[in-house]
Amino acid sequence: MAKYRIILSIMGIAALVSGQCTNPVTRPEIRSMSPQDRARFFSALEKIRQNGELDRLSKLHVDNADTIHGHPVFLAFHRVFMNDFASALNRADPGVSVPYWDWSLDATNPISSDLFTNSYMGGNGGGDKGCVQGGPFENWQMNIDSPHCLTRKFNQGDSIAPFWPPEALLSMQQTCSQYGALSSGIENGCHGAVHLGISGDMSTMFAPNDPFFFLHHGMVDKLWYDWQLMNPDTRFQMYDNVNYNDPAVSADDTIPGYPNMHVKDALDPRNGLCYVYVKSGSSEAAKRLMQEVNRKSGQKNGPSSTPTGGAPTPMSSAGGPSSAPNSMTSDGPASAPNSMTPNSAMASNNAPPGIGAAATAAGNGVPSADSAAKLNELTSQVSRLGGNGNDRAGASAALHGQQVDFLQSVLVNSMTPNHGLDMASAFMNRHNRFLHRHANALMMRREQQGETPGMGLDDILTGLTSGLLGKDGVVGHLLQGLGHVVEVLPQGLTETLKAVGSIAEDVTDDVFNILNLPKVDLSKVPEKERQIPYVAMLPDWWYEHNNLNATYATQLHNQIHDMIDGYNSIQGYVSPATAHYLAKKYGNQ
């Protein structure tokens, strides 16, 4: 029987990819469904739990976990997987709607979402085992990975940490010009916050046990779909390994777990897979705000910032042109900031002849054993210098500057060929200051303690060299984390946002209207509730289990926080997520 179901599933998917689709199925946001349609969806879910289809899907996800996470096929696999789920539901109840959950609308205060009520998906788990105790999936018994009740364990006890807001998602979509950039941005960024926010089964590889998985990945797929609509002539054929460590990939590659499916079969859901998404309003509201931000900041008529490789025009989910400007997109290749120029003058003025030139050569190095060896040799030369303490201190300071410059330079030189990502900049500015403070404090302490010339600096130099260039040094760690990363979020956006000053009330009214929300008197809402909250950092084990890059994820996390600071600095600004929460809390008052 199980074999028969699998054959039916493959046949159903193959039929959907066999040709053009003239009447695509629509996938609605779950809150836009009628109570009757939602009840029908929940009933179909119960049927596929009972007939074993949900077990099959969960096992398929577990069996392919290592190949579908942390690799370019992430979005493509989950698109096919979602369609497999939709096919299973329609075998149980032909014509049943398959919704998605726009969790960005709940980003400000997820626990307040209707979805966590018993009328929708039920709430947190309870008891010693964390079993779901309310809603349509109350006391569900699951078989994968072993017999257990369906569990949830919210990551903040009785609450859930904030998600990425609509503005952040739109900025990512408008910045990414390549498939891999978007896929890696979603995987290392917004995707995990929802899994871990709900947790329990959702934080495991058998997450498909929880129907929240499919609502969540419907939204993930919609993010990809909406990005494709921004430049449909190219993006419905686009598939690459940008921002991943995988070898070259091809649209002819087979989808893991689906031997009869290829990536190219999943690229355009309007045709083979035959579905489209119904808009929720979050992206449209964010675009309206971005129009005003661009107008107020003077960016709208400034230099073009279209990403390399095309000039994407944002499109609506229905495929029509959108009025969102392109000024929030990638700035293309950027030159390294002045702080990354090796400080050869400093070395030449304070160090013996030859050391300045060696420092400059090492500081201009690219990530290679040879350039690292040059700097290590330079370190040895300085550590062996004779003379008085001032001479040695000057030489060591020059060396230290070159070590920092070397680290900065290798990071910049490693990020090629066609992007202007300056991920290193903010981190390295902080790192630079820290190292300088640390080294100077140690040297001052040694001088104050009256140590004899020629003593005391060796350990400083050795420590700096080891920390920067050693086997477990910062260079190796960051090169592994940031090398060849294409820009995912716009650079300089925080400064743009802080230049806006304020948002007119009529723009805020537009946000409420686009979302079909009752207007809220913001003057009566506490300031804290009007602001976008920070997104929580995910634990290291999540990145490890999903083959993700913790360094890259940390950088995205920091960029999101900077972006949120910028939005929160605008007087009168209300995020679509905040508007959604405030209307729910204060709209009837």
PDB file of C-alpha atoms in Angstrom, residues 4-154:
ATOM      1  CA  TYR A   4       1.315   2.259  -4.237  1.00  0.00           C
ATOM      2  CA  ARG A   5       0.996   5.684  -2.582  1.00  0.00           C
ATOM      3  CA  ILE A   6       4.566   6.601  -3.537  1.00  0.00           C
ATOM      4  CA  ILE A   7       3.932   5.616  -7.163  1.00  0.00           C
ATOM      5  CA  LEU A   8       0.755   7.710  -7.185  1.00  0.00           C
ATOM      6  CA  SER A   9       2.702  10.663  -5.760  1.00  0.00           C
ATOM      7  CA  ILE A  10       5.408  10.474  -8.420  1.00  0.00           C
ATOM      8  CA  MET A  11       2.819  10.064 -11.177  1.00  0.00           C
ATOM      9  CA  GLY A  12       0.881  13.048  -9.902  1.00  0.00           C
ATOM     10  CA  ILE A  13       3.944  15.285  -9.855  1.00  0.00           C
ATOM     11  CA  ALA A  14       5.105  14.048 -13.256  1.00  0.00           C
ATOM     12  CA  ALA A  15       1.709  14.876 -14.702  1.00  0.00           C
ATOM     13  CA  LEU A  16       1.942  18.408 -13.392  1.00  0.00           C
ATOM     14  CA  VAL A  17       5.327  19.041 -15.012  1.00  0.00           C
ATOM     15  CA  SER A  18       4.401  17.562 -18.387  1.00  0.00           C
ATOM     16  CA  GLY A  19       3.344  20.796 -20.052  1.00  0.00           C
ATOM     17  CA  GLN A  20       1.897  24.269 -19.915  1.00  0.00           C
ATOM     18  CA  CYS A  21      -0.710  25.100 -17.288  1.00  0.00           C
ATOM     19  CA  THR A  22      -3.756  27.044 -18.434  1.00  0.00           C
ATOM     20  CA  ASN A  23      -5.636  27.279 -15.138  1.00  0.00           C
ATOM     21  CA  PRO A  24      -3.163  27.452 -12.217  1.00  0.00           C
ATOM     22  CA  VAL A  25      -4.383  26.716  -8.722  1.00  0.00           C
ATOM     23  CA  THR A  26      -4.255  29.673  -6.338  1.00  0.00           C
ATOM     24  CA  ARG A  27      -2.623  29.380  -2.928  1.00  0.00           C
ATOM     25  CA  PRO A  28      -4.176  31.862  -0.467  1.00  0.00           C
ATOM     26  CA  GLU A  29      -2.858  33.302   2.783  1.00  0.00           C
ATOM     27  CA  ILE A  30      -4.561  31.165   5.413  1.00  0.00           C
ATOM     28  CA  ARG A  31      -6.286  34.093   7.140  1.00  0.00           C
ATOM     29  CA  SER A  32      -7.999  35.055   3.883  1.00  0.00           C
ATOM     30  CA  MET A  33      -9.741  31.659   3.688  1.00  0.00           C
ATOM     31  CA  SER A  34     -13.334  31.229   4.794  1.00  0.00           C
ATOM     32  CA  PRO A  35     -13.875  29.226   7.995  1.00  0.00           C
ATOM     33  CA  GLN A  36     -15.366  26.465   5.847  1.00  0.00           C
ATOM     34  CA  ASP A  37     -12.303  26.272   3.570  1.00  0.00           C
ATOM     35  CA  ARG A  38      -9.970  26.254   6.559  1.00  0.00           C
ATOM     36  CA  ALA A  39     -11.951  23.439   8.176  1.00  0.00           C
ATOM     37  CA  ARG A  40     -11.749  21.510   4.909  1.00  0.00           C
ATOM     38  CA  PHE A  41      -7.974  22.003   4.839  1.00  0.00           C
ATOM     39  CA  PHE A  42      -7.642  20.775   8.433  1.00  0.00           C
ATOM     40  CA  SER A  43      -9.818  17.768   7.648  1.00  0.00           C
ATOM     41  CA  ALA A  44      -7.612  16.858   4.673  1.00  0.00           C
ATOM     42  CA  LEU A  45      -4.559  17.115   6.929  1.00  0.00           C
ATOM     43  CA  GLU A  46      -6.123  14.629   9.325  1.00  0.00           C
ATOM     44  CA  LYS A  47      -6.824  12.276   6.428  1.00  0.00           C
ATOM     45  CA  ILE A  48      -3.206  12.253   5.209  1.00  0.00           C
ATOM     46  CA  ARG A  49      -2.034  11.685   8.769  1.00  0.00           C
ATOM     47  CA  GLN A  50      -4.272   8.665   9.046  1.00  0.00           C
ATOM     48  CA  ASN A  51      -3.499   7.211   5.600  1.00  0.00           C
ATOM     49  CA  GLY A  52       0.276   7.451   6.103  1.00  0.00           C
ATOM     50  CA  GLU A  53       1.004  10.153   3.536  1.00  0.00           C
ATOM     51  CA  LEU A  54       2.205  12.590   6.185  1.00  0.00           C
ATOM     52  CA  ASP A  55       4.569   9.929   7.533  1.00  0.00           C
ATOM     53  CA  ARG A  56       5.881   9.411   4.000  1.00  0.00           C
ATOM     54  CA  LEU A  57       6.564  13.113   3.576  1.00  0.00           C
ATOM     55  CA  SER A  58       8.288  13.432   6.942  1.00  0.00           C
ATOM     56  CA  LYS A  59      10.472  10.398   6.247  1.00  0.00           C
ATOM     57  CA  LEU A  60      11.398  11.716   2.810  1.00  0.00           C
ATOM     58  CA  HIS A  61      12.500  14.982   4.417  1.00  0.00           C
ATOM     59  CA  VAL A  62      14.537  13.153   7.055  1.00  0.00           C
ATOM     60  CA  ASP A  63      16.169  10.809   4.537  1.00  0.00           C
ATOM     61  CA  ASN A  64      17.347  13.697   2.346  1.00  0.00           C
ATOM     62  CA  ALA A  65      18.133  16.196   5.097  1.00  0.00           C
ATOM     63  CA  ASP A  66      21.865  16.486   4.407  1.00  0.00           C
ATOM     64  CA  THR A  67      21.449  17.154   0.693  1.00  0.00           C
ATOM     65  CA  ILE A  68      18.528  19.604   0.797  1.00  0.00           C
ATOM     66  CA  HIS A  69      19.813  22.014   3.458  1.00  0.00           C
ATOM     67  CA  GLY A  70      22.846  24.234   3.054  1.00  0.00           C
ATOM     68  CA  HIS A  71      22.927  23.542  -0.695  1.00  0.00           C
ATOM     69  CA  PRO A  72      21.569  25.396  -3.747  1.00  0.00           C
ATOM     70  CA  VAL A  73      18.736  22.895  -4.165  1.00  0.00           C
ATOM     71  CA  PHE A  74      17.133  24.121  -0.905  1.00  0.00           C
ATOM     72  CA  LEU A  75      14.418  26.225  -2.549  1.00  0.00           C
ATOM     73  CA  ALA A  76      13.885  23.883  -5.488  1.00  0.00           C
ATOM     74  CA  PHE A  77      13.505  20.792  -3.301  1.00  0.00           C
ATOM     75  CA  HIS A  78      11.027  22.441  -0.977  1.00  0.00           C
ATOM     76  CA  ARG A  79       8.977  23.707  -3.923  1.00  0.00           C
ATOM     77  CA  VAL A  80       8.622  20.144  -5.213  1.00  0.00           C
ATOM     78  CA  PHE A  81       8.067  18.869  -1.674  1.00  0.00           C
ATOM     79  CA  MET A  82       5.274  21.409  -1.158  1.00  0.00           C
ATOM     80  CA  ASN A  83       3.658  20.288  -4.398  1.00  0.00           C
ATOM     81  CA  ASP A  84       3.927  16.661  -3.272  1.00  0.00           C
ATOM     82  CA  PHE A  85       2.098  17.703  -0.104  1.00  0.00           C
ATOM     83  CA  ALA A  86      -0.569  19.528  -2.144  1.00  0.00           C
ATOM     84  CA  SER A  87      -1.035  16.434  -4.312  1.00  0.00           C
ATOM     85  CA  ALA A  88      -1.451  14.252  -1.221  1.00  0.00           C
ATOM     86  CA  LEU A  89      -4.105  16.606   0.156  1.00  0.00           C
ATOM     87  CA  ASN A  90      -5.964  16.625  -3.147  1.00  0.00           C
ATOM     88  CA  ARG A  91      -5.987  12.851  -3.297  1.00  0.00           C
ATOM     89  CA  ALA A  92      -7.613  12.941   0.135  1.00  0.00           C
ATOM     90  CA  ASP A  93     -10.017  15.744  -0.836  1.00  0.00           C
ATOM     91  CA  PRO A  94      -9.951  16.838  -4.486  1.00  0.00           C
ATOM     92  CA  GLY A  95     -10.015  20.609  -4.842  1.00  0.00           C
ATOM     93  CA  VAL A  96      -8.972  21.459  -1.285  1.00  0.00           C
ATOM     94  CA  SER A  97      -7.055  24.741  -1.028  1.00  0.00           C
ATOM     95  CA  VAL A  98      -3.408  24.694   0.110  1.00  0.00           C
ATOM     96  CA  PRO A  99      -2.631  27.921   1.988  1.00  0.00           C
ATOM     97  CA  TYR A 100       0.542  29.641   3.102  1.00  0.00           C
ATOM     98  CA  TRP A 101       1.226  31.708   6.213  1.00  0.00           C
ATOM     99  CA  ASP A 102       2.665  35.194   5.739  1.00  0.00           C
ATOM    100  CA  TRP A 103       4.536  35.175   9.036  1.00  0.00           C
ATOM    101  CA  SER A 104       6.136  38.534   8.219  1.00  0.00           C
ATOM    102  CA  LEU A 105       2.806  40.140   9.149  1.00  0.00           C
ATOM    103  CA  ASP A 106       3.229  38.602  12.608  1.00  0.00           C
ATOM    104  CA  ALA A 107       6.917  39.499  12.877  1.00  0.00           C
ATOM    105  CA  THR A 108       6.497  42.114  15.610  1.00  0.00           C
ATOM    106  CA  ASN A 109       4.714  39.844  18.089  1.00  0.00           C
ATOM    107  CA  PRO A 110       4.273  36.333  16.647  1.00  0.00           C
ATOM    108  CA  ILE A 111       2.430  34.889  19.627  1.00  0.00           C
ATOM    109  CA  SER A 112      -0.435  37.344  19.046  1.00  0.00           C
ATOM    110  CA  SER A 113      -1.124  35.814  15.624  1.00  0.00           C
ATOM    111  CA  ASP A 114      -4.513  34.228  14.998  1.00  0.00           C
ATOM    112  CA  LEU A 115      -2.641  31.149  13.828  1.00  0.00           C
ATOM    113  CA  PHE A 116      -1.768  30.199  17.398  1.00  0.00           C
ATOM    114  CA  THR A 117      -5.422  30.087  18.417  1.00  0.00           C
ATOM    115  CA  ASN A 118      -7.509  26.919  18.464  1.00  0.00           C
ATOM    116  CA  SER A 119      -9.528  28.196  15.496  1.00  0.00           C
ATOM    117  CA  TYR A 120      -6.413  27.937  13.365  1.00  0.00           C
ATOM    118  CA  MET A 121      -3.312  25.831  14.146  1.00  0.00           C
ATOM    119  CA  GLY A 122      -3.419  25.602  17.940  1.00  0.00           C
ATOM    120  CA  GLY A 123      -0.831  26.892  20.356  1.00  0.00           C
ATOM    121  CA  ASN A 124       2.147  25.788  22.377  1.00  0.00           C
ATOM    122  CA  GLY A 125       2.757  22.274  23.635  1.00  0.00           C
ATOM    123  CA  GLY A 126       2.108  21.381  27.235  1.00  0.00           C
ATOM    124  CA  GLY A 127       2.899  18.794  29.839  1.00  0.00           C
ATOM    125  CA  ASP A 128       6.178  16.956  30.273  1.00  0.00           C
ATOM    126  CA  LYS A 129       6.367  15.968  26.601  1.00  0.00           C
ATOM    127  CA  GLY A 130       5.239  19.272  25.075  1.00  0.00           C
ATOM    128  CA  CYS A 131       2.265  17.709  23.284  1.00  0.00           C
ATOM    129  CA  VAL A 132       0.007  20.079  21.325  1.00  0.00           C
ATOM    130  CA  GLN A 133      -3.122  20.314  23.442  1.00  0.00           C
ATOM    131  CA  GLY A 134      -5.478  22.554  21.511  1.00  0.00           C
ATOM    132  CA  GLY A 135      -6.726  23.208  18.001  1.00  0.00           C
ATOM    133  CA  PRO A 136      -7.215  20.793  15.095  1.00  0.00           C
ATOM    134  CA  PHE A 137      -4.013  18.836  15.821  1.00  0.00           C
ATOM    135  CA  GLU A 138      -4.596  18.267  19.506  1.00  0.00           C
ATOM    136  CA  ASN A 139      -2.977  15.040  20.726  1.00  0.00           C
ATOM    137  CA  TRP A 140      -1.873  14.044  17.239  1.00  0.00           C
ATOM    138  CA  GLN A 141       0.269  10.907  17.365  1.00  0.00           C
ATOM    139  CA  MET A 142       3.205  10.816  14.958  1.00  0.00           C
ATOM    140  CA  ASN A 143       5.410   7.941  13.778  1.00  0.00           C
ATOM    141  CA  ILE A 144       8.446   9.739  12.364  1.00  0.00           C
ATOM    142  CA  ASP A 145      11.185   9.719  13.575  1.00  0.00           C
ATOM    143  CA  SER A 146       9.724   7.474  16.307  1.00  0.00           C
ATOM    144  CA  PRO A 147       6.259   7.208  17.893  1.00  0.00           C
ATOM    145  CA  HIS A 148       5.455  10.403  19.810  1.00  0.00           C
ATOM    146  CA  CYS A 149       2.863  13.111  20.172  1.00  0.00           C
ATOM    147  CA  LEU A 150       3.108  16.201  17.971  1.00  0.00           C
ATOM    148  CA  THR A 151       5.181  18.622  20.028  1.00  0.00           C
ATOM    149  CA  ARG A 152       5.752  22.363  20.174  1.00  0.00           C
ATOM    150  CA  LYS A 153       7.998  24.261  22.528  1.00  0.00           C
ATOM    151  CA  PHE A 154       8.037  27.997  21.819  1.00  0.00           C
TER     152      PHE A 154
END
